Tab-separated table of C-alpha atoms in Angstrom:
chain	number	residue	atom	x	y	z
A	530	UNK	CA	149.113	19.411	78.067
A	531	UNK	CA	146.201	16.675	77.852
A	532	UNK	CA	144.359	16.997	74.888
A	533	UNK	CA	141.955	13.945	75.339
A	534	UNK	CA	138.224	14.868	75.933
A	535	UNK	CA	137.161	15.452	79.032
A	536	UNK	CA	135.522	12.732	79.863
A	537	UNK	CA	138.029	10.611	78.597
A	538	UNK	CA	140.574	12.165	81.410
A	539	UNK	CA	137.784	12.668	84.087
A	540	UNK	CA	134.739	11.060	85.824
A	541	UNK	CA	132.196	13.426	83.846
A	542	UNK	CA	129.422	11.935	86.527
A	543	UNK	CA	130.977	13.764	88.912
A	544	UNK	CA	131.759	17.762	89.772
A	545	UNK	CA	134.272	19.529	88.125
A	546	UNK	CA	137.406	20.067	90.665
A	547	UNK	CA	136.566	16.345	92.671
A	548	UNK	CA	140.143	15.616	91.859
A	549	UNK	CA	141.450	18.579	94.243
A	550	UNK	CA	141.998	18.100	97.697
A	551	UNK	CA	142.794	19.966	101.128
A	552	UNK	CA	146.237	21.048	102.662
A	553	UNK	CA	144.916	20.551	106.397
A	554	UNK	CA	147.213	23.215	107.454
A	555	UNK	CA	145.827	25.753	105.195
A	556	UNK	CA	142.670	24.769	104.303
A	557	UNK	CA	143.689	26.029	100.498
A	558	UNK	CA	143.098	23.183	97.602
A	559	UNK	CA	145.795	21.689	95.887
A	560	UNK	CA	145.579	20.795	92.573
A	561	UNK	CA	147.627	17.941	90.271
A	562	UNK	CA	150.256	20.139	89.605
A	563	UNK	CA	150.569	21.335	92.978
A	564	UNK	CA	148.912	24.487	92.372
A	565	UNK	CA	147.278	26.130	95.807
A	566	UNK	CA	143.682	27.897	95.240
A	567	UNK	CA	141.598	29.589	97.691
A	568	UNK	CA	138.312	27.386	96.937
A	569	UNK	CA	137.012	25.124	93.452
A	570	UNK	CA	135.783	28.025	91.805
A	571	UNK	CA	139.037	30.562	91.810
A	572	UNK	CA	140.630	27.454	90.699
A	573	UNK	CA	137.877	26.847	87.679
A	574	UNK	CA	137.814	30.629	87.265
A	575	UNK	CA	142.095	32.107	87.529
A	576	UNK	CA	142.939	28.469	86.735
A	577	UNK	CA	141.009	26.611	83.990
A	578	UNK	CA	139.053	29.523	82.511
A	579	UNK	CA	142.642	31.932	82.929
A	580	UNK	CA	141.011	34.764	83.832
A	581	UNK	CA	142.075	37.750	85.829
A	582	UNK	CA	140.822	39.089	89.320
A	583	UNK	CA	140.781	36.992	92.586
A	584	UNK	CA	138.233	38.975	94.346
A	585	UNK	CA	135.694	36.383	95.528
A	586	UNK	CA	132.737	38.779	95.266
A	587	UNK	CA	134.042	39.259	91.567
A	588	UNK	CA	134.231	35.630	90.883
A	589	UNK	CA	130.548	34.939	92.312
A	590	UNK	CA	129.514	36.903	90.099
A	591	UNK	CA	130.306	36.151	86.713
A	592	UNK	CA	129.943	32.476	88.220
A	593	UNK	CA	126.643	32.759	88.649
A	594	UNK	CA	125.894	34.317	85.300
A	595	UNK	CA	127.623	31.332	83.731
A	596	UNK	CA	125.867	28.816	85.699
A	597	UNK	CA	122.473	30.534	84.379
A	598	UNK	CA	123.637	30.159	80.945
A	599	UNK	CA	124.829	26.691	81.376
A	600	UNK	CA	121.970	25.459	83.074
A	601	UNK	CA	119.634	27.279	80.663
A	602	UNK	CA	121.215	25.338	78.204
A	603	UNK	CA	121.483	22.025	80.011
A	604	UNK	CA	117.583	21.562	80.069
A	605	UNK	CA	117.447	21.789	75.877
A	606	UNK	CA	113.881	24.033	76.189
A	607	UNK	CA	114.687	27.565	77.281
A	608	UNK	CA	114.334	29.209	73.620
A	609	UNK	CA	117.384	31.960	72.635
A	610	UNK	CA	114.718	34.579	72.594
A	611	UNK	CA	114.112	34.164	76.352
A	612	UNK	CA	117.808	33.567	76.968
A	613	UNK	CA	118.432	37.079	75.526
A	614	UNK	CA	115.680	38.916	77.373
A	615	UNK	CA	115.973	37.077	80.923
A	616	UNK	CA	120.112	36.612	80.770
A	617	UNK	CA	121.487	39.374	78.850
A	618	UNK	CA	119.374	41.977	79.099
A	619	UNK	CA	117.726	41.812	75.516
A	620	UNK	CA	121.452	42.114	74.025
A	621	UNK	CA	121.884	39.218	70.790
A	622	UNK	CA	125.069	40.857	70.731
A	623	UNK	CA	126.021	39.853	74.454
A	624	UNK	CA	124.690	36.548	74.032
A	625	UNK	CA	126.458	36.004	71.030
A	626	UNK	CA	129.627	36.809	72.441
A	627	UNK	CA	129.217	35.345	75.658
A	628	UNK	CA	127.988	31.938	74.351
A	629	UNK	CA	130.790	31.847	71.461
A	630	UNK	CA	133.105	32.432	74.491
A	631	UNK	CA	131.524	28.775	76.681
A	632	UNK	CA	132.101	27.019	72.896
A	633	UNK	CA	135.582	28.063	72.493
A	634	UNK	CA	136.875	26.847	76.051
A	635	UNK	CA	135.120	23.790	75.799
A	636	UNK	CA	131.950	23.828	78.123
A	637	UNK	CA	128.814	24.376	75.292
A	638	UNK	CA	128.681	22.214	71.958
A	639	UNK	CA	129.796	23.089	68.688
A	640	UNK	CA	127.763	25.771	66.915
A	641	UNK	CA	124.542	24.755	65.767
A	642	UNK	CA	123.689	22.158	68.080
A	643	UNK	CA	122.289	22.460	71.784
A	644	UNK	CA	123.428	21.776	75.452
A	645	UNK	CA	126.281	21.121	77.483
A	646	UNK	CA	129.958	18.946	76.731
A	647	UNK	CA	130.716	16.717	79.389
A	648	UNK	CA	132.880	19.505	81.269
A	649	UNK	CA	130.168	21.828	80.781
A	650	UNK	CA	128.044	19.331	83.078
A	651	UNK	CA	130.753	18.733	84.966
A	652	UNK	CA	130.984	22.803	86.064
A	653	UNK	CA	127.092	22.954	86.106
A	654	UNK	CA	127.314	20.481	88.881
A	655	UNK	CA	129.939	22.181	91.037
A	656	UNK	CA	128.770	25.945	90.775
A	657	UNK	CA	125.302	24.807	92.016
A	658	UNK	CA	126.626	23.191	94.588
A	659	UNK	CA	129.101	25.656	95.694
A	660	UNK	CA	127.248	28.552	95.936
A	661	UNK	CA	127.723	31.349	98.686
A	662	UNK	CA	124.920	31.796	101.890
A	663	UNK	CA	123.279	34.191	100.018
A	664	UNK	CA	121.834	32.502	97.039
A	665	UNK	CA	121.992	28.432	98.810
A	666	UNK	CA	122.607	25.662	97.072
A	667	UNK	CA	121.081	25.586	94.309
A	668	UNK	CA	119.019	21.705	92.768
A	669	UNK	CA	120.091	20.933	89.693
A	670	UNK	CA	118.215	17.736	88.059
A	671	UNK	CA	114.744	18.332	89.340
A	672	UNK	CA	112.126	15.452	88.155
A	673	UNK	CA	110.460	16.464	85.146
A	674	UNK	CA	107.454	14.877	83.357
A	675	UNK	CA	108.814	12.743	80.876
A	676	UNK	CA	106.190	14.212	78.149
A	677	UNK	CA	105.420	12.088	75.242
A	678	UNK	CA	102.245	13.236	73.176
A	679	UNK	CA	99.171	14.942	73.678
A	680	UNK	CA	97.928	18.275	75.096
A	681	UNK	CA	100.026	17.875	78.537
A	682	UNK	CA	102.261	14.467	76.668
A	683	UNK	CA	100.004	11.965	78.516
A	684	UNK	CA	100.988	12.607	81.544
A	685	UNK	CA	98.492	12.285	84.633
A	686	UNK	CA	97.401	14.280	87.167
A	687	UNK	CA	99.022	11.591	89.797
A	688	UNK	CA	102.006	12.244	87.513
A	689	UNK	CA	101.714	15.947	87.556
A	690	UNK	CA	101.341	16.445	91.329
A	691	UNK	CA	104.294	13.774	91.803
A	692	UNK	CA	106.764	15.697	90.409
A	693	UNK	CA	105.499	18.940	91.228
A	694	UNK	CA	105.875	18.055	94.679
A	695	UNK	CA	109.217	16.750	95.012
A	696	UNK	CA	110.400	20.151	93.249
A	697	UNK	CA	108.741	22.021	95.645
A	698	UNK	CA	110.040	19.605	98.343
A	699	UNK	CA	114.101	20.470	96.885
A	700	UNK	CA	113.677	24.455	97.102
A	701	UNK	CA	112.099	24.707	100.612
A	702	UNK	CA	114.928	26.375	101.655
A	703	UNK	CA	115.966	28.840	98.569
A	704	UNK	CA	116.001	32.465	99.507
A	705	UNK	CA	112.880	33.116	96.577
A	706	UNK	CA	110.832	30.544	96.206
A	707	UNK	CA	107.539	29.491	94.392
A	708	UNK	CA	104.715	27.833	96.068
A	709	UNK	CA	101.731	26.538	95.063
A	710	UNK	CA	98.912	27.768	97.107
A	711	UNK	CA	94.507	27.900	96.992
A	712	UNK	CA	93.595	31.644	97.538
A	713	UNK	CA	90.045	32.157	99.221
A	714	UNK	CA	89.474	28.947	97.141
A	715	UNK	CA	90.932	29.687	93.534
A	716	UNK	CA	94.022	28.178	92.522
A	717	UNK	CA	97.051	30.175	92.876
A	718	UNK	CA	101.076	30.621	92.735
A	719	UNK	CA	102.698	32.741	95.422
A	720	UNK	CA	106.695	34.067	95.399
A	721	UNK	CA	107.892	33.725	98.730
A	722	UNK	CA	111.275	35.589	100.039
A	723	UNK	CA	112.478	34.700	103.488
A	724	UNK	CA	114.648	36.901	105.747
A	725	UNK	CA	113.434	40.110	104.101
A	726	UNK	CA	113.856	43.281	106.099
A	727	UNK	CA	117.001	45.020	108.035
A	728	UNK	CA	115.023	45.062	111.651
A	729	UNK	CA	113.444	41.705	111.936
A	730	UNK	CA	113.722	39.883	108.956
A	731	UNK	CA	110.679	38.291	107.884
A	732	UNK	CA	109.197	35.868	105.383
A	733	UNK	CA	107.144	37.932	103.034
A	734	UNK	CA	104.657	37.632	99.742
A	735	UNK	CA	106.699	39.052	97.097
A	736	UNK	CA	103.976	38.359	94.292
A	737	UNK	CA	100.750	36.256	93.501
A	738	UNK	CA	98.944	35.430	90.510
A	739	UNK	CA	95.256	33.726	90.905
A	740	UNK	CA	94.912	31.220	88.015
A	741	UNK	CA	91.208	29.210	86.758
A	742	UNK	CA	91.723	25.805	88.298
A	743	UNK	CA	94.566	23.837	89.574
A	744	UNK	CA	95.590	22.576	86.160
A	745	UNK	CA	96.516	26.296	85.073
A	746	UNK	CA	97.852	26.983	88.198
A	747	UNK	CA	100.271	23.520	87.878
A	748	UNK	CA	101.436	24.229	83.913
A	749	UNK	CA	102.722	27.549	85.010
A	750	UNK	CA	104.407	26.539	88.011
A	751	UNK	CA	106.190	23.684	85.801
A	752	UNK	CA	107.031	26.371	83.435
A	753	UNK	CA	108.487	28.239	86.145
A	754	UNK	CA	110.390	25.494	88.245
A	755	UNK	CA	112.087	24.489	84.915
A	756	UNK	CA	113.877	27.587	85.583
A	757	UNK	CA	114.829	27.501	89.342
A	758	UNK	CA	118.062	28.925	88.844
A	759	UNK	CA	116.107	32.353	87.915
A	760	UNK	CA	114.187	32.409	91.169
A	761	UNK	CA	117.237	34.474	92.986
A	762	UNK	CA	116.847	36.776	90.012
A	763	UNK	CA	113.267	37.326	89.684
A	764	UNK	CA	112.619	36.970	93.489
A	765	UNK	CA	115.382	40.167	93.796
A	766	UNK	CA	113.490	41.861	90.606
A	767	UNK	CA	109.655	41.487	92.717
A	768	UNK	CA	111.458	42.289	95.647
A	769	UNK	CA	113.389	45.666	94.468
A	770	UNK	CA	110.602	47.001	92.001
A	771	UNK	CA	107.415	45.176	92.873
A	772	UNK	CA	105.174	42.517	91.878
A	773	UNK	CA	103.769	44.219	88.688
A	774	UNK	CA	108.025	44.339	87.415
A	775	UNK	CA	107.808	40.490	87.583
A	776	UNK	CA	104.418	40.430	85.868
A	777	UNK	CA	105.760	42.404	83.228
A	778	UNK	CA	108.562	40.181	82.796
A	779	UNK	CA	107.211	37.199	82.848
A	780	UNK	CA	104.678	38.169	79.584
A	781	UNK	CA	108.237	39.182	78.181
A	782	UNK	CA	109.360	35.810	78.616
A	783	UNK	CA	106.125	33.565	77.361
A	784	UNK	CA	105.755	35.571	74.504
A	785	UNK	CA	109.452	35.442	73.401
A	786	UNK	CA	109.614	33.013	71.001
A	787	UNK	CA	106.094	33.519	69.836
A	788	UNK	CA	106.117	34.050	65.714
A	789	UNK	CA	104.370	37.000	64.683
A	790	UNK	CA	100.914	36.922	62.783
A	791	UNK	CA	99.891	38.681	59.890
A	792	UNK	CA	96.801	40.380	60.343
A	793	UNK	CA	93.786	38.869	58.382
């Protein structure tokens, strides 16, 4: 067994797996050891990880749950209060565990300190870009701002709708996305969900909030692209219980990691 750091063994700028390749006749990977695996992540999930189960369905699942948690982590602002309510359904225990689990098998940094090892990046990178039909690939690495100091860190408004735009630009064609939009002429932020329906599948409104003036509307919709790897999530939760559910949950969320007052 090869006990040297990842990145020491790997190309960490790349996806985790790169270093498979395809039996032509089976279309199965093959790894160094000659292993066979039905596609990157059975081999990341039976293979490096050692769980159990080979349904794909199963794997997807708990996949994408990790790759929430690792890109939640990845970005070094998404507070634990808001990883509890919006990942783990408001159990510290669950986190705990879960997140104790990523440490121990090498993909989240030692205790105490924040983000991703080098592997952890590494498996970021491939589950967003392997994802099934149904959720699309998902942009990991969107432009951000580059804050430094002041109410909105100096930046512009050139700066602002720069950025804003090429993240809007990279999720055109996510199953829930969040557009920017000018509502009867107030600033707003609309949830989009394509292909919604069982007859004839339609693009539909999902949810809209009306903000003051365009520099509202554009520090929320930062807020929110920071987390594109939610959308699926949140676009499902408007989707299944209605716009006033994803209201709801997004005051959860802002108000998180808010300390309390005393009164007085």
């Amino acid at each position: 067994m090869d006990n040297r750091a990842y990145q020491d063994r790997r190309n960490a700028s790349l996806p985790w797996g790169y270093w498979l390749h395809v039996d032509p006749g089976r279309n199965d990977l093959i790894d160094e050891d000659g292993n066979r695996w039905e596609s990157l992540r059975h081999c990341l999930w039976n293979g490096r990880l050692g769980m159990p189960g080979s349904y794909s369905e199963l794997i997807d699942s708990q996949l994408e749950f990790m790759l929430a948690v690792l890109a939640a982590h990845s970005r070094e602002l998404v507070p634990i209060e808001e990883r509890v309510i919006d990942l783990c359904e408001k159990s510290w225990t669950l986190r705990a565990h879960y997140e104790s689990w990523l440490e121990a098998v090498g993909l989240l940094t030692e205790r105490g300190a924040y983000g991703l090892t080098s592997e952890g990046r590494a498996v970021l990178l491939m589950l967003a870009s392997t994802r099934s039909t149904e959720y699309a690939g998902l942009p990991i690495g969107l432009a951000s701002l580059g804050l430094t100091r002041g109410l909105d860190g100096g930046a512009t408004r050139e700066d602002r709708e720069r950025v804003l735009a090429e993240i809007e630009a990279c999720t055109t064609d996510l199953p829930f996305r969040f557009v920017r939009d000018t509502l009867e002429g107030r600033a707003a932020i609309k949830l989009l969900g394509a292909r919604i329906g069982s007859n004839m599948p339609l693009s539909r409104t999902l949810w809209t909030i009306e903000l003051p003036d365009t520099h509202a509307r554009d520090r929320l919709f930062a807020w929110i692209a920071l987390r594109v790897e939610r959308w699926q999530a949140w676009g499902s939760l408007a989707n299944e219980e209605g716009a006033q559910a994803l209201s709801e949950h997004f005051l959860q969320l802002a108000l998180a990691d808010q300390p309390s007052q005393p009164d007085g």
